[in-house]
mmCIF file of C-alpha atoms in Angstrom:
data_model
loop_
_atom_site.group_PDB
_atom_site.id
_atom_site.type_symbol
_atom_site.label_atom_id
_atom_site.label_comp_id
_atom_site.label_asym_id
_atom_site.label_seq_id
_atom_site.Cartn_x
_atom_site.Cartn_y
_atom_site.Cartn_z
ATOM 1 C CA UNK A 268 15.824 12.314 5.638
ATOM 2 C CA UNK A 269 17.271 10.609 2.478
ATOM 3 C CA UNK A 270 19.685 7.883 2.698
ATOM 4 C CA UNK A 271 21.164 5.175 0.179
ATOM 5 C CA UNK A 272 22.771 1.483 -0.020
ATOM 6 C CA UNK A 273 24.293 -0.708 -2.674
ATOM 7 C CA UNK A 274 24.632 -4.509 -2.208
ATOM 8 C CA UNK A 275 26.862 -6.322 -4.331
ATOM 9 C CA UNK A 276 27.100 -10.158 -4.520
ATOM 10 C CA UNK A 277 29.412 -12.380 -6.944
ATOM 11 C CA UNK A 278 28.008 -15.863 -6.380
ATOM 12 C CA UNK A 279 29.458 -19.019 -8.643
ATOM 13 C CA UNK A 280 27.535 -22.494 -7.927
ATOM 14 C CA UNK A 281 28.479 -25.115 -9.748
ATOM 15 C CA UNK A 282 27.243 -28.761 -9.075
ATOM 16 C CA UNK A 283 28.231 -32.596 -11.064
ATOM 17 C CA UNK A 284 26.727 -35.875 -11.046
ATOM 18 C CA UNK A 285 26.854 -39.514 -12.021
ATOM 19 C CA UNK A 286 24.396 -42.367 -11.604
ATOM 20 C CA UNK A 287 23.266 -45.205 -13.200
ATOM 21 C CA UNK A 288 20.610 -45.759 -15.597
ATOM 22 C CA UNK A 289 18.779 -49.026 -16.189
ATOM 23 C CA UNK A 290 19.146 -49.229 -20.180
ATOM 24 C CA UNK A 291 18.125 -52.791 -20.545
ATOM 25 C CA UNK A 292 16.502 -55.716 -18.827
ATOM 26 C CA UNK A 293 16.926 -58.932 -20.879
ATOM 27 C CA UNK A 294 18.135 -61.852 -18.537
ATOM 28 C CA UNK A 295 19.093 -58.905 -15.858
ATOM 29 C CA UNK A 296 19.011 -55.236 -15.772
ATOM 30 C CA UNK A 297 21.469 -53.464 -17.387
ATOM 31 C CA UNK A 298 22.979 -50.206 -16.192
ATOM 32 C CA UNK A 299 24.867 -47.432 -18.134
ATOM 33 C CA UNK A 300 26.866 -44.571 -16.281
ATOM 34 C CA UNK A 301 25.380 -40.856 -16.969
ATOM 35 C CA UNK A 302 26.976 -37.437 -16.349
ATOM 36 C CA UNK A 303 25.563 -34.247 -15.885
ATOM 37 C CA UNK A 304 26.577 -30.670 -14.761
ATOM 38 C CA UNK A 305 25.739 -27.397 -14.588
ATOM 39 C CA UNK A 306 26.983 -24.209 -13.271
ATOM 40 C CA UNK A 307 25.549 -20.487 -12.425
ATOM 41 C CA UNK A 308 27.478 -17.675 -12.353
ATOM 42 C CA UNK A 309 25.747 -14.394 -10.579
ATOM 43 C CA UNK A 310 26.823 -10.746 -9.789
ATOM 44 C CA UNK A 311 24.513 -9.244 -8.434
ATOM 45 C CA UNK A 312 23.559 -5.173 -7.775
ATOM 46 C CA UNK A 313 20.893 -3.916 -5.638
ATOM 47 C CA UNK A 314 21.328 -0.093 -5.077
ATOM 48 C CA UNK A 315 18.271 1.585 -3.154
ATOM 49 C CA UNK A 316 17.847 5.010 -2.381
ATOM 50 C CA UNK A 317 14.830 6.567 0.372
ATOM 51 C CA UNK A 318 13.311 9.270 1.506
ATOM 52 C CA UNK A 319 11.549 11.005 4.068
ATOM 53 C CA UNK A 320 9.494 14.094 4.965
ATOM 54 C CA UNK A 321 7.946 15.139 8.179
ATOM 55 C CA UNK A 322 7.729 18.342 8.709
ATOM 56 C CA UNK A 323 3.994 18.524 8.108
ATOM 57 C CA UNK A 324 1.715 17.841 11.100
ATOM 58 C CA UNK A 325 0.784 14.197 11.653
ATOM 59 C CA UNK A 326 1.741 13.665 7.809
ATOM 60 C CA UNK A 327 4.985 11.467 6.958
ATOM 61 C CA UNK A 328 5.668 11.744 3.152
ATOM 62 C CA UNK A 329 8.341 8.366 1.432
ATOM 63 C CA UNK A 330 9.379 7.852 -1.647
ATOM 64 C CA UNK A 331 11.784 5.068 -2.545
ATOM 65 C CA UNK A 332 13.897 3.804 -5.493
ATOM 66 C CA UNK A 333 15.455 0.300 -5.264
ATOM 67 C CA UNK A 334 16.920 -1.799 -8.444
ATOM 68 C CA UNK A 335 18.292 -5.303 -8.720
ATOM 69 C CA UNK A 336 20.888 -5.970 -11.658
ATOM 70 C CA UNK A 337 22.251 -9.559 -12.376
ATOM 71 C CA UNK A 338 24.512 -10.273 -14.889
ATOM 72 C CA UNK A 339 25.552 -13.406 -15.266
ATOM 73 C CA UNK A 340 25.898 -16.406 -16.993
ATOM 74 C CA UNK A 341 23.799 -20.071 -16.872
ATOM 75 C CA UNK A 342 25.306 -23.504 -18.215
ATOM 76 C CA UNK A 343 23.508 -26.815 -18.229
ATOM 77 C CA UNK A 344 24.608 -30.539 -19.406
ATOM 78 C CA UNK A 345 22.519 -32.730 -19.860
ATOM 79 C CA UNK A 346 22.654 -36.430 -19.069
ATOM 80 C CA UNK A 347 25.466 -38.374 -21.512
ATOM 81 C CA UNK A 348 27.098 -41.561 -21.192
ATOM 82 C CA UNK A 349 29.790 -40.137 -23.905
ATOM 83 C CA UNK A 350 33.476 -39.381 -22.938
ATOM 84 C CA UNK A 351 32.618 -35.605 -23.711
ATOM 85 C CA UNK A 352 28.711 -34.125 -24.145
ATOM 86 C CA UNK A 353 27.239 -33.819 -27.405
ATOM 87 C CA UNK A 354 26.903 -30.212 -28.335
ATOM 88 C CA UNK A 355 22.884 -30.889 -27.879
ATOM 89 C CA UNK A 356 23.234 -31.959 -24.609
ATOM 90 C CA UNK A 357 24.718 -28.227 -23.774
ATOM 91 C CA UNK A 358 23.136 -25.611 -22.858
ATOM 92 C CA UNK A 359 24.439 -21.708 -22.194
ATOM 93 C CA UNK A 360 22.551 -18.362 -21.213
ATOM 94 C CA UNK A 361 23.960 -14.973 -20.598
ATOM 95 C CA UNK A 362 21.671 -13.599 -18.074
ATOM 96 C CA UNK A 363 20.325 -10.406 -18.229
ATOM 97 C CA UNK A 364 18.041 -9.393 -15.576
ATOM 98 C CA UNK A 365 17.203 -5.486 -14.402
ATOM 99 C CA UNK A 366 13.883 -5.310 -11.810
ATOM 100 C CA UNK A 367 13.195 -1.767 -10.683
ATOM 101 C CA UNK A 368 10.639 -0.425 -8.041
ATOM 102 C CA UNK A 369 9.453 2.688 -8.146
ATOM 103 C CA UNK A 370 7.001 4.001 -4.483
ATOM 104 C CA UNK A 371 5.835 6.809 -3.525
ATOM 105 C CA UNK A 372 3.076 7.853 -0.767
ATOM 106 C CA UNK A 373 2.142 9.328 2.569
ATOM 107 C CA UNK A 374 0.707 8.234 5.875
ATOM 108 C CA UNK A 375 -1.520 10.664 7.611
ATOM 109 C CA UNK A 376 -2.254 9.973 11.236
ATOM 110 C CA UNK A 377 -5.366 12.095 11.246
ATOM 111 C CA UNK A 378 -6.557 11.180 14.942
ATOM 112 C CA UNK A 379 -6.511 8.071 17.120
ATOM 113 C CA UNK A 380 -9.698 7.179 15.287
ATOM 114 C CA UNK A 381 -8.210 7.399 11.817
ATOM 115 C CA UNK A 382 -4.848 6.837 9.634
ATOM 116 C CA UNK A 383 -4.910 7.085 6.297
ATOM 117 C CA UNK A 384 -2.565 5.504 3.767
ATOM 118 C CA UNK A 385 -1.524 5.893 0.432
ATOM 119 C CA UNK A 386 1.397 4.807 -2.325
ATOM 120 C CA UNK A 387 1.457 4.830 -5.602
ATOM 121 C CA UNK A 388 3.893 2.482 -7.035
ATOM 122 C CA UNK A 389 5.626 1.217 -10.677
ATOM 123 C CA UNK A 390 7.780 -1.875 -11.203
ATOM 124 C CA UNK A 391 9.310 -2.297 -14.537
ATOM 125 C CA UNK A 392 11.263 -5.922 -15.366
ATOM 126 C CA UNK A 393 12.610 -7.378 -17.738
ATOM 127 C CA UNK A 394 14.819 -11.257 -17.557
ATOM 128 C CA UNK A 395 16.924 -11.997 -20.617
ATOM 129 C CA UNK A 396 17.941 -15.391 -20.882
ATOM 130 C CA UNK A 397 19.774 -15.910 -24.220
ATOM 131 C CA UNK A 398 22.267 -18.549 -25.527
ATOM 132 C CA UNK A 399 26.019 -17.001 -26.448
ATOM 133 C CA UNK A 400 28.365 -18.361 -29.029
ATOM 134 C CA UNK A 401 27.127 -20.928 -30.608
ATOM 135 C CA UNK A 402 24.341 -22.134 -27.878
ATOM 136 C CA UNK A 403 21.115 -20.850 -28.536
ATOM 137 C CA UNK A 404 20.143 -21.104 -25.121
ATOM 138 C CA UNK A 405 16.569 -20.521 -23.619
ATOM 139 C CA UNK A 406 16.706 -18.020 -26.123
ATOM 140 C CA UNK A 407 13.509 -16.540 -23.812
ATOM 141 C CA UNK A 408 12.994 -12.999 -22.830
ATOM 142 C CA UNK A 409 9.863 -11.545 -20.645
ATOM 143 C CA UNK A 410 9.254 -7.983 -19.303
ATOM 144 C CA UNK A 411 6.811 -6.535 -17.836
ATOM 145 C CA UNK A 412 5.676 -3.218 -16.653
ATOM 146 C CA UNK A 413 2.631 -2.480 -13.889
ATOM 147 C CA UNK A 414 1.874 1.039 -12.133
ATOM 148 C CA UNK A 415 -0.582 0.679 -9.083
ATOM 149 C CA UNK A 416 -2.417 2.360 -5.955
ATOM 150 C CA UNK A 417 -2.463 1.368 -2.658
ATOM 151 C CA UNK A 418 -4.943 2.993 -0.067
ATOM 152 C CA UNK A 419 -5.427 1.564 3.386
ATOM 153 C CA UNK A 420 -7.715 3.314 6.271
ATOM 154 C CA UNK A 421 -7.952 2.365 9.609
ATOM 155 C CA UNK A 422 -11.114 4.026 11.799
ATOM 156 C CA UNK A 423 -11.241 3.364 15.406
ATOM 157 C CA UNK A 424 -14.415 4.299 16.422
ATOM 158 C CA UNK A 425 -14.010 2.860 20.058
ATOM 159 C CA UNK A 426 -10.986 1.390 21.734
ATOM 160 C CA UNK A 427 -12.170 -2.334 20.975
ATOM 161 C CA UNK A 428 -14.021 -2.305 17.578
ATOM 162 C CA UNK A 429 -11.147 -1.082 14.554
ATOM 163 C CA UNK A 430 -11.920 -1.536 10.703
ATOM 164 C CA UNK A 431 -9.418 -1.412 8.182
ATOM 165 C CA UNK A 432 -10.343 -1.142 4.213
ATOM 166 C CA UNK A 433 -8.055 -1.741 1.696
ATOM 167 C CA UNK A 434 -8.097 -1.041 -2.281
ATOM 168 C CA UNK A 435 -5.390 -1.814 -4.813
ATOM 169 C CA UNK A 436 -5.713 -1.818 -8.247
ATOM 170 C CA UNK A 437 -2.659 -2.140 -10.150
ATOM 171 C CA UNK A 438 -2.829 -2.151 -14.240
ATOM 172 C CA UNK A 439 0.383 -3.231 -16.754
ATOM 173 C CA UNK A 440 1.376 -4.539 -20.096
ATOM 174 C CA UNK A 441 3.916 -7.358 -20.409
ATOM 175 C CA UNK A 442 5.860 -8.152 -23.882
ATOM 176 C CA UNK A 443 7.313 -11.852 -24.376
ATOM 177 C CA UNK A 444 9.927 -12.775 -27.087
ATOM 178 C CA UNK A 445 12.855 -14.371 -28.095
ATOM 179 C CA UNK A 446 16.222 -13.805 -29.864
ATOM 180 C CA UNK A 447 14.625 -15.715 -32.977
ATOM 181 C CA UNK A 448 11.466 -14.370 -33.030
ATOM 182 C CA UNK A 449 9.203 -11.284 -33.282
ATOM 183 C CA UNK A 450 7.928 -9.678 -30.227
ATOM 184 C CA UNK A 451 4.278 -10.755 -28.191
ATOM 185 C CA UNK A 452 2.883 -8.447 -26.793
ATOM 186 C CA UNK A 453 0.015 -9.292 -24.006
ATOM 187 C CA UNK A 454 -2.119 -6.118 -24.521
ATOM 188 C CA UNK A 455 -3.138 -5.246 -21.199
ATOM 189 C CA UNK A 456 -3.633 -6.609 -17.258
ATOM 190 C CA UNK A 457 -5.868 -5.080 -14.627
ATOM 191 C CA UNK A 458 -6.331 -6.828 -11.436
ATOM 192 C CA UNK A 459 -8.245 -4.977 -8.113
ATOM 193 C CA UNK A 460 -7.963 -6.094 -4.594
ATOM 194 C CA UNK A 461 -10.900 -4.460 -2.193
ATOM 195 C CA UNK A 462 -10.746 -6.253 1.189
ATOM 196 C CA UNK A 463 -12.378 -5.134 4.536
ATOM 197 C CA UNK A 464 -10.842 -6.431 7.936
ATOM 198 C CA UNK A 465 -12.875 -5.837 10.970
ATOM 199 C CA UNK A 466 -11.744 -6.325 14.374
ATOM 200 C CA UNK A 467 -13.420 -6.822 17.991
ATOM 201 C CA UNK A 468 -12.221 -7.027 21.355
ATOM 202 C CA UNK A 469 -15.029 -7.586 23.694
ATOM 203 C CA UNK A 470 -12.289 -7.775 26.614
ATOM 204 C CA UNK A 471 -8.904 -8.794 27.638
ATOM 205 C CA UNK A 472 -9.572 -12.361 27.212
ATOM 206 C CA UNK A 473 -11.447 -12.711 23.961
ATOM 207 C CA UNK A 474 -10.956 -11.492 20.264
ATOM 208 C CA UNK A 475 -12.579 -11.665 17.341
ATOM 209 C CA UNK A 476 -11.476 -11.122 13.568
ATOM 210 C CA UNK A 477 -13.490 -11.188 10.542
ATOM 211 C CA UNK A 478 -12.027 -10.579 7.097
ATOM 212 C CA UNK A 479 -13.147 -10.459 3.381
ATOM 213 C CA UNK A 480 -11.244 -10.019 -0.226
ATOM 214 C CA UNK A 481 -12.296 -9.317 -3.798
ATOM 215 C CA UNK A 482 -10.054 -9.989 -6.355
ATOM 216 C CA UNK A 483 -10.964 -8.734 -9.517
ATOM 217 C CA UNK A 484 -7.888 -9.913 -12.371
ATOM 218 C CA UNK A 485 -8.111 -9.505 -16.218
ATOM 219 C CA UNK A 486 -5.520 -10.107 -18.909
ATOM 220 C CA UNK A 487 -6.235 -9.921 -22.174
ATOM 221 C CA UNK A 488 -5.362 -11.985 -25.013
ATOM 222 C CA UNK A 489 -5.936 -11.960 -28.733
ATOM 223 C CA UNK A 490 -9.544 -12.378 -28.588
ATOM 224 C CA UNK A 491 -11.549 -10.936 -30.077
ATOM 225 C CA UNK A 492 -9.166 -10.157 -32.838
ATOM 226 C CA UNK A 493 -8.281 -13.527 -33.615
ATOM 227 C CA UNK A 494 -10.797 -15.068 -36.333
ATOM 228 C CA UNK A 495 -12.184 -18.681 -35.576
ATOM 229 C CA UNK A 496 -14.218 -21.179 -37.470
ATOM 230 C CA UNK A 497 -17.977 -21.051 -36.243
ATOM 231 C CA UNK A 498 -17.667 -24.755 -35.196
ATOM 232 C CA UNK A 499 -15.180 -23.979 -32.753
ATOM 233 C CA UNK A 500 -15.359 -22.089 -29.048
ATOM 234 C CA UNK A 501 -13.701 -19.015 -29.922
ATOM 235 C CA UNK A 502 -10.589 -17.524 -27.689
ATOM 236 C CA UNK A 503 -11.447 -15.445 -24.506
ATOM 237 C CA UNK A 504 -9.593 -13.093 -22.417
ATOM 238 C CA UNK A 505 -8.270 -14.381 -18.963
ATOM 239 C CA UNK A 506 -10.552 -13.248 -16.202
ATOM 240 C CA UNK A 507 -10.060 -14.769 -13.086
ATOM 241 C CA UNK A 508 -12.275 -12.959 -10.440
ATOM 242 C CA UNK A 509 -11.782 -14.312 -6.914
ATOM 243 C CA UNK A 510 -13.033 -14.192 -3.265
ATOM 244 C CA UNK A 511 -11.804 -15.086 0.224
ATOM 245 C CA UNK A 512 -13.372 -14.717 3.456
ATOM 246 C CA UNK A 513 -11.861 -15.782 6.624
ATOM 247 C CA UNK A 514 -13.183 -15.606 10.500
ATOM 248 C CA UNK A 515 -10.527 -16.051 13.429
ATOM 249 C CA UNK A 516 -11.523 -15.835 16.937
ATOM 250 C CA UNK A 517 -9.230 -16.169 20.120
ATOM 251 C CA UNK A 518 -9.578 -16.834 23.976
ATOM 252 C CA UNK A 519 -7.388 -16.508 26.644
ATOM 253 C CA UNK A 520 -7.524 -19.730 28.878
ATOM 254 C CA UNK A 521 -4.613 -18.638 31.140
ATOM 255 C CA UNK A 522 -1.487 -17.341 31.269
ATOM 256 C CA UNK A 523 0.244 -20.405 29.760
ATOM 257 C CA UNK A 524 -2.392 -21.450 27.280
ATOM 258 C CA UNK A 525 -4.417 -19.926 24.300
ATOM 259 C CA UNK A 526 -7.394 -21.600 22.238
ATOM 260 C CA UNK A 527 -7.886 -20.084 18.586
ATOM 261 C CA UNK A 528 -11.047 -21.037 16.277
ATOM 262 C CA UNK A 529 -10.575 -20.298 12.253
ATOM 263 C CA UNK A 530 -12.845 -20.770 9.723
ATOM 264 C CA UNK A 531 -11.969 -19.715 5.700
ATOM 265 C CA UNK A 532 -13.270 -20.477 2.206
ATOM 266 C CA UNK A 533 -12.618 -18.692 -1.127
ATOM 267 C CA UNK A 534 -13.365 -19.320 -4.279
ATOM 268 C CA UNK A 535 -13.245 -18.464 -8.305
ATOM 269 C CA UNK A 536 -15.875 -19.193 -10.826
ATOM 270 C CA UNK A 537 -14.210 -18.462 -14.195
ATOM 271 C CA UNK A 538 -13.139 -21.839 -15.577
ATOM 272 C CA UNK A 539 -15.359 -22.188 -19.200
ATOM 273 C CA UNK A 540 -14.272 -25.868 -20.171
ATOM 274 C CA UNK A 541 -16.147 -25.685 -23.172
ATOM 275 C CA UNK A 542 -13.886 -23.634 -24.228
ATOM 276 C CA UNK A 543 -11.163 -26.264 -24.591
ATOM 277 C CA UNK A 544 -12.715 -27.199 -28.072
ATOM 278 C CA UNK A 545 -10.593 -24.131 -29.934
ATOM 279 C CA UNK A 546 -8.491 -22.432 -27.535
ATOM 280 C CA UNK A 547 -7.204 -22.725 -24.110
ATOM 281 C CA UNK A 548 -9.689 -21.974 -20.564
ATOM 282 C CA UNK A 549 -7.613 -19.611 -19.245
ATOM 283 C CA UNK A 550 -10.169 -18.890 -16.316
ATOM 284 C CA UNK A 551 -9.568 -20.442 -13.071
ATOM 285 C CA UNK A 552 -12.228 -21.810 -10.863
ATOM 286 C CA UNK A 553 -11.995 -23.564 -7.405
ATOM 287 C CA UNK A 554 -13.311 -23.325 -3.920
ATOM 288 C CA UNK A 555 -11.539 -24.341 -0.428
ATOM 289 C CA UNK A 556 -13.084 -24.169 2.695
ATOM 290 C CA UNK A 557 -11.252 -24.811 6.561
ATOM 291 C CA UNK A 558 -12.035 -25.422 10.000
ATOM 292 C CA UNK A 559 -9.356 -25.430 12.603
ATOM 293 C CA UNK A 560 -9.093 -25.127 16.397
ATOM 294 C CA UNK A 561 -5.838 -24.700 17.450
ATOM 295 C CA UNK A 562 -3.925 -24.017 20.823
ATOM 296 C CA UNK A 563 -0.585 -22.581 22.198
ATOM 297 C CA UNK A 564 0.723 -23.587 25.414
ATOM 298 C CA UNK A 565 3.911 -22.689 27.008
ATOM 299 C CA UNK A 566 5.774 -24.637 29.170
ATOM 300 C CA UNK A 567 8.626 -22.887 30.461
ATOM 301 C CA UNK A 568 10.368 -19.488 29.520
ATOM 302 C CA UNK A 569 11.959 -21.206 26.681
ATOM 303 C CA UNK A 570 9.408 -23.764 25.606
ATOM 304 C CA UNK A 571 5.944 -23.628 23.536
ATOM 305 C CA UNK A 572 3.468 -26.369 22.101
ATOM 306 C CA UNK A 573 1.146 -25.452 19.449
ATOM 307 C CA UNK A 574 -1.155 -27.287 17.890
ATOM 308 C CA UNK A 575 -3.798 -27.636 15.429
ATOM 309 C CA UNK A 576 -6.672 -29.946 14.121
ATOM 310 C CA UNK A 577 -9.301 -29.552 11.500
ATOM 311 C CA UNK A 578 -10.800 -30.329 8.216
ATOM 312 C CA UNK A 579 -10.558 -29.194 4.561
ATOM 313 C CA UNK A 580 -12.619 -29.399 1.769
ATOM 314 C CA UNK A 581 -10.921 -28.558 -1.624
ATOM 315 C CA UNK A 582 -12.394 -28.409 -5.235
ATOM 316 C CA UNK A 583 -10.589 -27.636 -8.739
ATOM 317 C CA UNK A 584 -12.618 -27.084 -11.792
ATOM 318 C CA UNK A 585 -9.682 -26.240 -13.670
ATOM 319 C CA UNK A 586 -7.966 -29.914 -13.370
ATOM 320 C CA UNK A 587 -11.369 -31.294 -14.573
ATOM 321 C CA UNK A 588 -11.791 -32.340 -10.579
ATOM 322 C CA UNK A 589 -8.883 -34.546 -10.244
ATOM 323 C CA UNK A 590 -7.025 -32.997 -7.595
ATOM 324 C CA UNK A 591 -10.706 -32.817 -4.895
ATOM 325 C CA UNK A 592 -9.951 -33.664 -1.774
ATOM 326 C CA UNK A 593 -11.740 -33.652 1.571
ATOM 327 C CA UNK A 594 -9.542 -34.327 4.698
ATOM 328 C CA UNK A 595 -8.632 -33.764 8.579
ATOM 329 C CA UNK A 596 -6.023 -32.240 9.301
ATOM 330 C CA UNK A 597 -3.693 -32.278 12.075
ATOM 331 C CA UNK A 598 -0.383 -30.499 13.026
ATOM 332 C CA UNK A 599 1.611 -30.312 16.249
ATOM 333 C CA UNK A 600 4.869 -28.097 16.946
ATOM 334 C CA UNK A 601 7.271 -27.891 19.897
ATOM 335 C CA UNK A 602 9.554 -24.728 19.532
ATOM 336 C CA UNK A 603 12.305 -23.586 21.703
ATOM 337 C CA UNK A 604 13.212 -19.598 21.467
ATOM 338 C CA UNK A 605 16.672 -18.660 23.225
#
């Protein structure tokens, strides 16, 4: 089975304002009328062609092609209090943006007690932003291109006891430059997700869910090519390795009302800070941890409370602690479905 579709879209925003800005406060304040505008101009292209194959036993073959193409065009004023803008204040880019995804992979329902999956996949970018006539613009332009793997499997070994792994490591270059300037390249990026999801179901009325991630993420950067002074903390390549674990378990009260218990932390611990002598500490490092109990109750055919209440404890080494917080937490919800 193959089959195709092409979106098109011609969107035009455009937006103006005045207010008042306080420009001097001597005996009283003293206001001054400012303008600004800007407009976008879009069209827009997303063809996307599939496919798929089952005429092998228990084994579904896809592949997939999909694009999105906007050309278009971005103008910003800035704020003036002049009868017309300055030509600083304005600011044009001719957009130029082409994002293509590339997939291709197979699912192979070997039994009840085991499903295999597998895609390989490439996305290649690129977003032009660039001044015309005599604007230079954002005069910015980033692409980037990553090919990857993902392989899920799912073994049953009994009806109430499933585990699911996952693994997806995905490696890419990106290149950064301007219309003024030479081209950056980033070297490369490697990143690696391994996770392991198990899942228990004792009986109808209770269920349990425990869950773990590795993230493994490098980028490199000019080190250790570029040359520093021995006094100084020398440049380092990004790494920033994380982890998450979460543990969610349900219970069935009745049929109108269900309790659910979560508990999650992650973390990173790549933040060098003595770094920031000579370079930049690209490394991030943090930790979270949450405890919630929530509930769902439903009052009639159409009407559901939820709720939730907890406490969070959050850390960040890379805003030198600033932004650490512990809390409670409390939400409450009352939806109505048709």
């Amino acid at each position: 089975l193959i089959q195709g579709t092409a979106l098109s879209e011609d969107n035009y925003t455009n937006s103006a304002g005045t207010y008042n800005r306080v420009t001097g406060t001597v005996l009283v304040p003293v206001t001054t009328a400012y303008q600004e505008n800007s407009r976008v101009k879009a069209k827009i292209v997303t063809p996307d062609l599939s496919g798929r194959y089952t005429g092998f036993h228990n084994l579904v073959l896809y592949t997939s092609i999909s694009d999105r193409v906007d050309r278009g065009d971005m103008r910003n004023v800035s704020p003036f209090n002049t009868p017309t803008p300055s030509a600083s204040a304005l600011s044009n880019d001719d957009v130029n943006q082409d994002q293509a995804h590339y997939t291709f992979g197979a699912n192979w329902n070997q039994s009840a007690a085991l499903v295999l999956r597998a895609e390989v996949f490439h996305k290649d970018h690129e977003n032009k932003f660039i001044g015309y006539a005599t604007n230079v613009g954002d005069r910015y332009v980033v692409g980037y291109q990553f090919t990857g793997l993902k392989f899920t499997a799912i073994v049953k070994p009994t009806a109430r006891w499933a585990f699911t792994t996952r693994y997806v490591p995905q490696t890419g270059r990106m290149q950064v430059t301007t219309d003024a300037t030479a081209k950056f390249d980033s070297m490369h990026a490697r990143s690696s997700l391994v996770g392991e999801t198990i899942d228990w179901t004792p009986n109808e009325q209770v269920y349990f869910q425990a869950n773990a991630d590795l993230g493994f993420s490098f980028i490199s950067t000019a080190y250790p090519n570029a040359g520093t002074p021995p006094t100084i903390a020398p440049q380092r390549n990004s790494d920033n390795n994380y982890v998450v674990e979460s543990f969610l378990s349900g219970f069935v009260v009745n049929k109108t009302t269900d309790l659910q218990l979560q508990v999650t932390h992650q973390h990173a611990h790549n933040f060098q800070p003595e770094l920031a002598t000579g370079t930049q500490p690209y490394g991030a490092g943090y930790a979270e941890s949450t405890a919630t109990l929530g509930f769902k109750h439903k009052l009639s055919e159409h009407w559901m409370c939820t709720g939730k209440c907890g406490y969070i404890s959050s850390s960040n080494d890379t805003t030198g602690g600033r932004t650490n917080f512990h809390a409670p937490l409390a939400y409450f919800a009352v939806e109505y479905g048709l």
